[in-house]
Amino acid sequence: MAEPSVVDYLHAPSKHRGPLSWILSTDHKRIGILYLVTMSFFFSVAVFLGFLLRLELLTPGKTIVDPQIYNELFTLHGMIMIFLFIIPGLPAVFGNFMLPILIGAKDVSFPRLNLLSWWLFLSGGILAVVSLFLPGGPVDTGWTFYIPYSVRTNTTVIPAMTAAFILGFSSILTGINFITTIHRMRAPGMSWFRMPLFVWSLYATGWIQILATPILGITLLLVIIERLFGVGIFDPSLGGDPVLYQHLFWIYSHPAVYIMILPGMGVVSEIIPVFARRTIFGYKFIAFSSIAIAFFGSLVWAHHMFTVGMSDTGQFIFSLLTFLVSIPSAIKIFNWVATMYKGSIALEVPLLYVLAFIVQFSIGGFTGMMLGALSINIHVQDTAFVVGHFHYVMFGGAGFAAIAAIHYWFPKMFGKMYNKRQAIIGWALLTFGFQVLYFPMFVMGYKGMPRRYYDYLPQFQIYHQISTVGSWIVVLGLLIVLHNLITALRKGERAEMNPWGGVTLEWTVPSPPPVENFVTVPTVTTGAYDYSRYEKKA
Amino acid sequence: MFSGASSFVEKTDAVLWFIVGLSAIVFVGIVVTMIYFVVHYSRKKNPHPTNIDGHLGLELTWTLIPLVLFMGMFYMGWSGYRDIRSVPDDAMVVRVTARMWQWSFEYPNGVQTDTLHAVIYTPMRLNLTSMDVNHSLYIPAFRIKKDVIPGRKNVMWFKAIERGAYDIACAEFCGLQHAYMYTKVIVDDTMSFNRWYAAVSEKQGKKYESLLTPKPVPADSESYQ
Ligand SMILES: [Cu+2]
C-alpha cells in the first residue's frame, strides 16, 4: 500500500487539469467547496431579489417594478433560497466537507454518488435559471406552486418544477450517502454517543431527506402530468382537489423546514463547547431531540393549512402536535445556554453568530407558538406575520448558523484566517439589520398586512419603510462578510491547525486537510467534547 | 379601529397577549442568562472551565414546564377557534363568490353587491365559493379568515359589535391584482341596514323582506363546512 498523501486537498495532484480537477473530483472536501461556490452564487442572487422586493415596497404603488415582475421576484426569491440554498445548504457544504473528518473517515461511503449529487444540483440550478428566459416568462406562483393558480398561469411552471424535481434527487442521494457513511465509516472507538452533535443532526436530516423528498417529487410530477395531459388530480375544473395538492406539498415541505434547521442546530452544538472550552450540557438530550424533531416534524404539515377548511379533528390534532414538536427545540436552547455555565468563554466571531442564532431562533420559536395556536393562526395566516416568523427561523436561525459555520471552519477548510475586526463589524450590522428588517413584519402582520402584496394600505407604510431600511443594513453586512472572507482567501494569514482549541477530530488534522484526511486512522477514546485538559489541575 | 370590531377580537387578542407575555418572560430569561454567562465566565475571568455533563432534574424541568405551558397555549387557541367555528343557526346568510380579482356578495333575496353590509350584534354567515383560483377572505379587524377554494364550500361567520367600515382583503395569492382585491364590510344598525337593503332590493328589482327575524338556513347551506 502506498504512503497516504499529506499534500493538502487544495493542491493535490489529480488526473484532470484546472477546473476539471474540481468538477470531476470525488473528494468530499472538493465537493463541499463546489457546493459552497455554487450555493454562494445562488444565495447572492436570491438576496438581490429580496433586496429588490423590499425596495419595491418602500412606497405604496409602483416604486421600481410592475406587479407581474414583483410576483416573479418573490417566487424566485423563495424558490432559489429554499431549493438552491437553504435545503441543500449546511449538509451539502459543511456536511460534505466535515462529516467524514468528524467521524474519522477518509471519505463518504459513495464518493461518486456524491459527485453525481452535485451535478444534479447544478443541473437543477441551471434549469431554474434557464426557465427564466423561456417563453411565458419567469414563474409567478409563489414557491408553493399552489393549484389551481399554477395550472392556469402561462408562466414557465413546468421547467421550474422540473428543476425542483431534479434538486430533490440531489437531496435524496446526499441523504442516502450521509446515513450510510455514518453507519459504516466511523473510526474505531467512534460509538454513536461519541459522535459530534453535528453528525447526529446530519443523521436526522438524512432520514427526512430520504423519506420526505420523494413525496415532493411525486407531487410535482402529478402537477406536470395535469398541466400537460389535462388529467384531473388537483385542478377542480377537471374534478381534482386543490387541497390534496396542499397536503402533499406540505407533507414534504414542512419536514423540509427541519432539513433546513436541524444541521444549523448541529453547528450551534459544535460551536458552543469549543468557545466555552467545556463539554456540551445534556449531550444525549440534544442528540435525541434531533431525532424527535425529525419524527414529530413529519406529522405537523397541515398547520400550514388551518384556513383551508379541514375537519375540526384535523385542526385539533395538527395544532396539538405543533406545540409538541416545539418541545425538543426548546430543550436544545436550554441545553445550549447551560453549556455556557462555568465555561471559559471566548467571544469569537463564530460564537457571536451563535448568540444571535439563539436570540433569533427563540423569537422564531415564540412566534411559532402564536401561529400554532388556532385562533391566532386564523387571523395571521398568510400575513406578514408568517413571513417574519419563517425569516426569523430560516435566516435568523439556519442562515446565521451557516454564516457561523463558515467563520468557524474557514481556517480549517482553506488554511487561512480572516480579519476578525471586520468579521465583527459584519456580524453587528447583519444582526442589527436583521431585526430592523424582519421585526416590523410581526407588527404589520398582526395589524392585517397580507403577504405577497405588491401594494399596501397607507397605515402599513411605516412598517414597510423600516423593514426596507433594515434590508439595506443586512445587505451591507453581507457585503462586508463576503469581502472579508474573499480577502482572507487571497491574502489571509496562515491559520494554525487548531486556531480555536477544539477537540473534535477536524482539529487534529492539518489546515487545510490532506486528501486522505488522516495520515493514520484515528482511534477514538473519549466523547466528542472532552475538554478536561483545560480544567484546573488539582 | 382594531379595538374589538367583532366578537372574536377580545379572545383572540387575549390569547396572543398571553403567549407574548409568557414568551417575553422566557425570552428575557434566556437572553439575560446567556449574557450573564458570557460576561461572568469569560476566559479572562474564568480561565479554567468546569465540565458538567448534564443534569437530569434540569432536563426534566425544562421539558415538563414547557409541556404544561404549551398545552395551555394550545387549549386557549383551540377554545377561541371553537367559537370561530360555531356558526349560530339564526345567522343571516350571504353567499360570497370570489374571482380574479373581486368579491361578490349575494343576499337571500338575490340582491348582489360588491361591498358587504352587516348588522351590528347580528351573526352573519358567509358561504364561500371561488370561480377560478384559491382566494382567502380576510377581515383583519374581525380576526377571521377563510380560504375560498374552487370546488369546495367553505363557511365562516362573524358577529360585528362596532359600527364602521372595515377592510376585506384577499389573503391567498391569486395573481396580478392580488393586492387590489380589497373591499369593505359596512356594519350598521338594523334601521340603516334595512333602509339600505330595501333601496338596493328595489334598484335590482328584488323583493324586499326584512332580514331581522331569524330565517331558516337555506337548504344547500348544509353542504358548506
Ligand atoms: Cu384573491
Coordinates of N, CA, C and O in Angstrom, one line a residue, chain A residues 73-191:
Chain A
L73 N -40.6 38.1 -8.8 CA -39.4 38.3 -7.9 C -39.6 37.5 -6.6 O -38.7 36.8 -6.2
F74 N -40.8 37.6 -6.0 CA -41.0 36.9 -4.7 C -41.0 35.4 -4.9 O -40.6 34.6 -4.1
T75 N -41.5 34.9 -6.1 CA -41.5 33.5 -6.4 C -40.0 33.0 -6.5 O -39.6 32.0 -5.9
L76 N -39.2 33.7 -7.3 CA -37.8 33.3 -7.5 C -37.0 33.4 -6.2 O -36.2 32.6 -5.9
H77 N -37.3 34.5 -5.5 CA -36.6 34.7 -4.2 C -36.8 33.5 -3.3 O -35.9 32.9 -2.8
G78 N -38.1 33.1 -3.2 CA -38.4 31.9 -2.4 C -37.8 30.6 -2.9 O -37.2 29.8 -2.2
M79 N -38.0 30.4 -4.2 CA -37.6 29.2 -4.8 C -36.1 29.0 -4.7 O -35.6 27.9 -4.3
I80 N -35.3 30.1 -5.0 CA -33.9 29.9 -5.0 C -33.4 29.8 -3.6 O -32.6 28.9 -3.3
M81 N -33.9 30.6 -2.7 CA -33.5 30.5 -1.3 C -33.8 29.1 -0.8 O -32.9 28.5 -0.1
I82 N -34.9 28.6 -1.0 CA -35.3 27.3 -0.4 C -34.7 26.1 -1.1 O -34.0 25.3 -0.5
F83 N -34.8 26.0 -2.4 CA -34.4 24.8 -3.1 C -32.9 24.8 -3.5 O -32.3 23.8 -3.6
L84 N -32.3 26.0 -3.6 CA -30.9 26.1 -4.1 C -30.0 26.6 -3.0 O -28.8 26.6 -3.1
F85 N -30.5 27.1 -1.9 CA -29.6 27.5 -0.8 C -29.9 26.7 0.5 O -29.0 26.0 1.0
I86 N -31.1 26.9 1.0 CA -31.2 26.5 2.4 C -31.5 25.1 2.7 O -31.1 24.5 3.7
I87 N -32.2 24.4 1.7 CA -32.4 22.9 1.8 C -31.0 22.2 1.7 O -30.6 21.4 2.6
P88 N -30.3 22.4 0.6 CA -29.0 21.7 0.5 C -28.0 22.3 1.4 O -27.2 21.6 2.0
G89 N -28.0 23.6 1.6 CA -27.2 24.4 2.4 C -26.1 23.7 3.3 O -25.1 23.3 2.8
L90 N -26.4 23.7 4.6 CA -25.4 23.2 5.5 C -25.0 21.7 5.3 O -23.8 21.5 5.3
P91 N -25.9 20.8 5.0 CA -25.5 19.4 4.8 C -24.5 19.4 3.6 O -23.5 18.7 3.6
A92 N -24.9 20.0 2.5 CA -24.1 19.9 1.2 C -22.7 20.5 1.4 O -21.8 19.9 0.9
V93 N -22.7 21.6 2.0 CA -21.4 22.3 2.1 C -20.6 21.7 3.3 O -19.5 21.1 3.1
F94 N -21.1 21.9 4.5 CA -20.3 21.5 5.7 C -20.5 20.1 6.0 O -19.6 19.5 6.6
G95 N -21.6 19.5 5.7 CA -21.8 18.0 5.8 C -20.8 17.3 5.0 O -20.0 16.5 5.4
N96 N -20.7 17.7 3.7 CA -19.7 17.1 2.8 C -18.3 17.2 3.3 O -17.5 16.3 3.4
F97 N -18.0 18.5 3.6 CA -16.6 18.7 4.0 C -16.2 18.1 5.3 O -15.2 17.4 5.5
M98 N -17.1 18.2 6.3 CA -16.7 17.9 7.7 C -17.2 16.5 8.1 O -16.5 15.9 9.0
L99 N -18.3 16.0 7.6 CA -18.8 14.7 8.2 C -17.8 13.6 8.2 O -17.5 13.0 9.3
P100 N -17.1 13.3 7.0 CA -16.1 12.2 7.1 C -15.0 12.5 8.1 O -14.6 11.6 8.9
I101 N -14.6 13.8 8.2 CA -13.5 14.1 9.1 C -13.9 14.0 10.5 O -13.2 13.4 11.4
L102 N -15.2 14.4 10.8 CA -15.7 14.4 12.2 C -15.8 13.0 12.7 O -15.8 12.8 13.9
I103 N -16.0 12.0 11.8 CA -16.1 10.6 12.3 C -14.9 9.8 12.0 O -14.9 8.6 12.2
G104 N -13.9 10.5 11.6 CA -12.6 9.8 11.4 C -12.5 8.9 10.1 O -11.9 7.9 10.1
A105 N -13.3 9.3 9.1 CA -13.3 8.6 7.8 C -12.5 9.3 6.7 O -12.2 10.5 6.8
K106 N -12.1 8.5 5.7 CA -11.4 9.1 4.6 C -12.3 9.8 3.6 O -11.9 10.8 2.9
D107 N -13.5 9.4 3.5 CA -14.4 10.0 2.6 C -15.8 9.5 2.9 O -16.0 8.8 3.9
V108 N -16.9 9.9 2.2 CA -18.2 9.4 2.4 C -18.2 8.0 1.8 O -17.3 7.6 1.1
S109 N -19.3 7.3 2.0 CA -19.4 5.9 1.6 C -19.4 5.8 0.1 O -18.8 4.9 -0.5
F110 N -20.1 6.7 -0.6 CA -20.2 6.6 -2.1 C -19.7 7.9 -2.7 O -20.5 8.8 -3.0
P111 N -18.4 8.1 -2.9 CA -17.9 9.3 -3.4 C -18.4 9.7 -4.8 O -18.6 10.9 -5.0
R112 N -18.6 8.7 -5.6 CA -19.0 9.0 -7.0 C -20.5 9.5 -7.0 O -20.9 10.4 -7.7
L113 N -21.3 8.8 -6.1 CA -22.7 9.3 -6.0 C -22.7 10.7 -5.4 O -23.6 11.5 -5.8
N114 N -21.8 11.0 -4.6 CA -21.7 12.3 -4.0 C -21.5 13.4 -5.1 O -22.1 14.4 -5.1
L115 N -20.6 13.0 -6.0 CA -20.3 14.0 -7.2 C -21.5 14.1 -8.0 O -21.9 15.2 -8.5
L116 N -22.2 12.9 -8.2 CA -23.5 13.0 -9.0 C -24.5 13.9 -8.3 O -25.2 14.7 -9.0
S117 N -24.6 13.9 -7.0 CA -25.5 14.8 -6.3 C -25.2 16.2 -6.7 O -26.1 17.0 -6.9
W118 N -23.9 16.6 -6.7 CA -23.6 18.0 -7.0 C -24.0 18.3 -8.5 O -24.5 19.3 -8.7
W119 N -23.7 17.3 -9.4 CA -24.1 17.6 -10.8 C -25.6 17.7 -10.9 O -26.1 18.6 -11.7
L120 N -26.3 16.9 -10.2 CA -27.8 17.1 -10.2 C -28.2 18.5 -9.7 O -29.0 19.1 -10.3
F121 N -27.5 18.8 -8.6 CA -27.8 20.2 -8.0 C -27.5 21.3 -9.0 O -28.4 22.1 -9.3
L122 N -26.4 21.1 -9.7 CA -26.0 22.2 -10.7 C -27.0 22.2 -11.8 O -27.5 23.2 -12.3
S123 N -27.4 21.0 -12.3 CA -28.4 20.9 -13.4 C -29.7 21.5 -13.0 O -30.3 22.3 -13.8
G124 N -30.2 21.2 -11.8 CA -31.4 21.8 -11.4 C -31.3 23.3 -11.3 O -32.2 24.0 -11.8
G125 N -30.2 23.8 -10.8 CA -30.0 25.2 -10.7 C -30.0 25.8 -12.1 O -30.6 26.9 -12.3
I126 N -29.2 25.2 -13.0 CA -29.2 25.8 -14.4 C -30.5 25.8 -15.0 O -31.0 26.8 -15.6
L127 N -31.3 24.7 -14.8 CA -32.6 24.6 -15.4 C -33.5 25.7 -14.8 O -34.3 26.4 -15.6
A128 N -33.4 26.0 -13.5 CA -34.2 27.0 -12.9 C -33.8 28.4 -13.5 O -34.7 29.2 -13.8
V129 N -32.5 28.6 -13.8 CA -32.1 29.9 -14.4 C -32.6 30.0 -15.8 O -33.1 31.0 -16.3
V130 N -32.4 28.8 -16.6 CA -32.8 28.8 -18.0 C -34.3 29.1 -18.1 O -34.8 29.9 -19.0
S131 N -35.1 28.6 -17.2 CA -36.6 28.7 -17.2 C -37.0 30.2 -17.2 O -38.1 30.5 -17.7
L132 N -36.1 31.0 -16.7 CA -36.5 32.5 -16.6 C -36.6 33.1 -18.0 O -37.3 34.0 -18.2
F133 N -35.8 32.5 -18.9 CA -35.8 33.1 -20.3 C -36.6 32.4 -21.3 O -36.6 32.7 -22.5
L134 N -37.3 31.3 -20.9 CA -38.2 30.6 -21.8 C -39.5 31.4 -22.1 O -39.9 32.3 -21.3
P135 N -40.2 31.1 -23.2 CA -41.4 31.8 -23.5 C -42.4 31.6 -22.3 O -42.5 30.5 -21.8
G136 N -43.1 32.7 -22.0 CA -44.0 32.6 -20.8 C -43.5 33.4 -19.7 O -44.3 34.0 -18.9
G137 N -42.2 33.5 -19.6 CA -41.6 34.3 -18.6 C -41.5 33.6 -17.3 O -42.0 32.5 -17.1
P138 N -40.7 34.2 -16.3 CA -40.4 33.5 -15.0 C -41.7 33.1 -14.3 O -42.7 33.8 -14.4
V139 N -41.7 32.1 -13.6 CA -42.8 31.5 -12.9 C -43.3 32.6 -11.8 O -42.5 33.3 -11.2
D140 N -44.6 32.7 -11.6 CA -45.1 33.7 -10.7 C -46.1 33.2 -9.7 O -47.1 33.8 -9.3
T141 N -45.9 31.9 -9.3 CA -46.9 31.3 -8.5 C -46.6 31.3 -7.0 O -47.4 30.9 -6.2
G142 N -45.5 31.9 -6.6 CA -45.0 31.7 -5.2 C -44.3 30.4 -5.2 O -44.6 29.5 -6.1
W143 N -43.4 30.2 -4.3 CA -42.6 28.9 -4.3 C -43.4 27.7 -3.9 O -43.0 26.6 -4.1
T144 N -44.6 27.9 -3.5 CA -45.5 26.8 -3.1 C -46.3 26.2 -4.3 O -46.9 25.2 -4.1
F145 N -46.3 26.9 -5.4 CA -46.9 26.4 -6.7 C -48.4 26.0 -6.4 O -48.9 25.0 -6.9
Y146 N -49.1 26.7 -5.6 CA -50.5 26.3 -5.3 C -51.4 26.2 -6.5 O -51.4 27.0 -7.4
I147 N -52.1 25.1 -6.5 CA -53.1 24.8 -7.6 C -54.4 25.4 -7.1 O -54.6 25.4 -5.9
P148 N -55.3 26.0 -7.9 CA -55.3 25.9 -9.4 C -54.4 27.0 -10.1 O -54.2 26.9 -11.3
Y149 N -53.9 28.0 -9.3 CA -53.2 29.1 -10.0 C -52.1 28.5 -10.8 O -51.9 29.0 -12.0
S150 N -51.3 27.5 -10.3 CA -50.2 27.0 -11.0 C -50.5 26.2 -12.3 O -49.7 25.9 -13.1
V151 N -51.8 25.8 -12.4 CA -52.1 25.1 -13.7 C -52.7 26.1 -14.7 O -53.0 25.8 -15.8
R152 N -53.0 27.3 -14.2 CA -53.6 28.3 -15.1 C -52.6 29.3 -15.6 O -52.8 29.8 -16.7
T153 N -51.6 29.7 -14.8 CA -50.7 30.7 -15.2 C -50.0 30.3 -16.5 O -49.7 29.1 -16.7
N154 N -49.6 31.3 -17.3 CA -48.9 30.9 -18.6 C -47.4 30.9 -18.4 O -46.7 30.7 -19.3
T155 N -47.0 31.2 -17.2 CA -45.5 31.3 -17.0 C -44.9 29.9 -16.9 O -45.7 28.9 -16.9
T156 N -43.6 29.8 -16.9 CA -42.9 28.6 -17.1 C -42.9 27.7 -15.8 O -41.9 27.5 -15.2
V157 N -44.1 27.2 -15.5 CA -44.2 26.4 -14.3 C -43.5 25.0 -14.4 O -42.8 24.6 -13.5
I158 N -43.6 24.4 -15.6 CA -43.1 23.0 -15.8 C -41.6 23.0 -15.7 O -41.0 22.2 -14.9
P159 N -40.8 23.9 -16.4 CA -39.4 23.9 -16.2 C -39.0 24.2 -14.7 O -38.1 23.5 -14.2
A160 N -39.7 25.1 -14.1 CA -39.4 25.4 -12.7 C -39.6 24.2 -11.8 O -38.8 23.9 -10.9
M161 N -40.7 23.5 -12.0 CA -41.0 22.3 -11.2 C -40.0 21.2 -11.5 O -39.6 20.5 -10.6
T162 N -39.7 21.0 -12.8 CA -38.7 20.0 -13.1 C -37.4 20.3 -12.4 O -36.7 19.4 -11.9
A163 N -37.0 21.6 -12.3 CA -35.8 21.9 -11.6 C -35.9 21.5 -10.2 O -35.0 20.8 -9.6
A164 N -37.0 21.8 -9.5 CA -37.2 21.4 -8.1 C -37.2 19.9 -8.0 O -36.6 19.3 -7.0
F165 N -37.7 19.2 -9.0 CA -37.7 17.7 -9.0 C -36.3 17.2 -9.0 O -35.9 16.3 -8.3
I166 N -35.5 17.7 -9.9 CA -34.1 17.3 -10.0 C -33.3 17.6 -8.7 O -32.6 16.8 -8.2
L167 N -33.6 18.8 -8.2 CA -32.9 19.1 -7.0 C -33.3 18.2 -5.8 O -32.5 17.9 -5.0
G168 N -34.5 17.7 -5.9 CA -35.0 16.7 -4.9 C -34.1 15.5 -4.9 O -33.7 15.0 -3.9
F169 N -33.8 15.0 -6.2 CA -33.0 13.8 -6.3 C -31.6 14.1 -5.7 O -31.0 13.2 -5.0
S170 N -31.0 15.2 -5.9 CA -29.7 15.6 -5.4 C -29.8 15.4 -3.9 O -28.9 14.9 -3.2
S171 N -30.9 15.9 -3.3 CA -31.1 15.9 -1.8 C -31.2 14.5 -1.3 O -30.6 14.1 -0.3
I172 N -32.0 13.7 -2.0 CA -32.1 12.3 -1.6 C -30.8 11.5 -1.6 O -30.5 10.8 -0.7
L173 N -30.1 11.7 -2.7 CA -28.8 11.0 -2.8 C -27.8 11.4 -1.7 O -27.1 10.6 -1.1
T174 N -27.8 12.7 -1.4 CA -26.9 13.2 -0.3 C -27.4 12.5 1.0 O -26.5 12.1 1.8
G175 N -28.7 12.4 1.2 CA -29.2 11.8 2.5 C -28.7 10.4 2.6 O -28.2 9.9 3.6
I176 N -28.9 9.6 1.5 CA -28.5 8.2 1.5 C -27.0 8.1 1.8 O -26.6 7.3 2.6
N177 N -26.3 8.9 1.1 CA -24.8 8.9 1.3 C -24.4 9.1 2.8 O -23.6 8.4 3.3
F178 N -25.0 10.1 3.4 CA -24.6 10.5 4.7 C -25.0 9.4 5.7 O -24.3 9.1 6.6
I179 N -26.2 8.9 5.6 CA -26.7 7.9 6.5 C -25.8 6.7 6.4 O -25.4 6.1 7.5
T180 N -25.5 6.3 5.2 CA -24.6 5.1 5.1 C -23.2 5.4 5.7 O -22.7 4.5 6.4
T181 N -22.7 6.6 5.4 CA -21.4 6.9 5.9 C -21.4 6.9 7.4 O -20.5 6.3 8.0
I182 N -22.5 7.4 8.0 CA -22.5 7.4 9.5 C -22.6 6.0 10.1 O -22.0 5.7 11.1
H183 N -23.3 5.2 9.4 CA -23.5 3.8 9.9 C -22.2 3.0 9.7 O -21.8 2.2 10.5
R184 N -21.5 3.2 8.5 CA -20.4 2.3 8.1 C -19.0 2.8 8.3 O -18.1 2.0 8.2
M185 N -18.8 4.1 8.3 CA -17.5 4.6 8.2 C -16.9 5.2 9.5 O -15.8 5.8 9.4
R186 N -17.5 5.0 10.6 CA -16.9 5.6 11.8 C -15.6 5.0 12.2 O -15.4 3.8 12.0
A187 N -14.7 5.8 12.7 CA -13.4 5.3 13.1 C -13.5 4.4 14.3 O -14.5 4.4 15.0
P188 N -12.5 3.5 14.5 CA -12.6 2.7 15.7 C -12.8 3.5 16.9 O -12.1 4.5 17.1
G189 N -13.7 3.1 17.8 CA -13.9 3.8 19.0 C -15.0 4.9 18.9 O -15.5 5.4 19.9
M190 N -15.3 5.2 17.7 CA -16.3 6.3 17.5 C -17.7 5.7 17.6 O -18.4 5.4 16.6
S191 N -18.2 5.5 18.9 CA -19.5 4.9 19.1 C -20.5 6.0 18.8 O -20.2 7.2 18.6

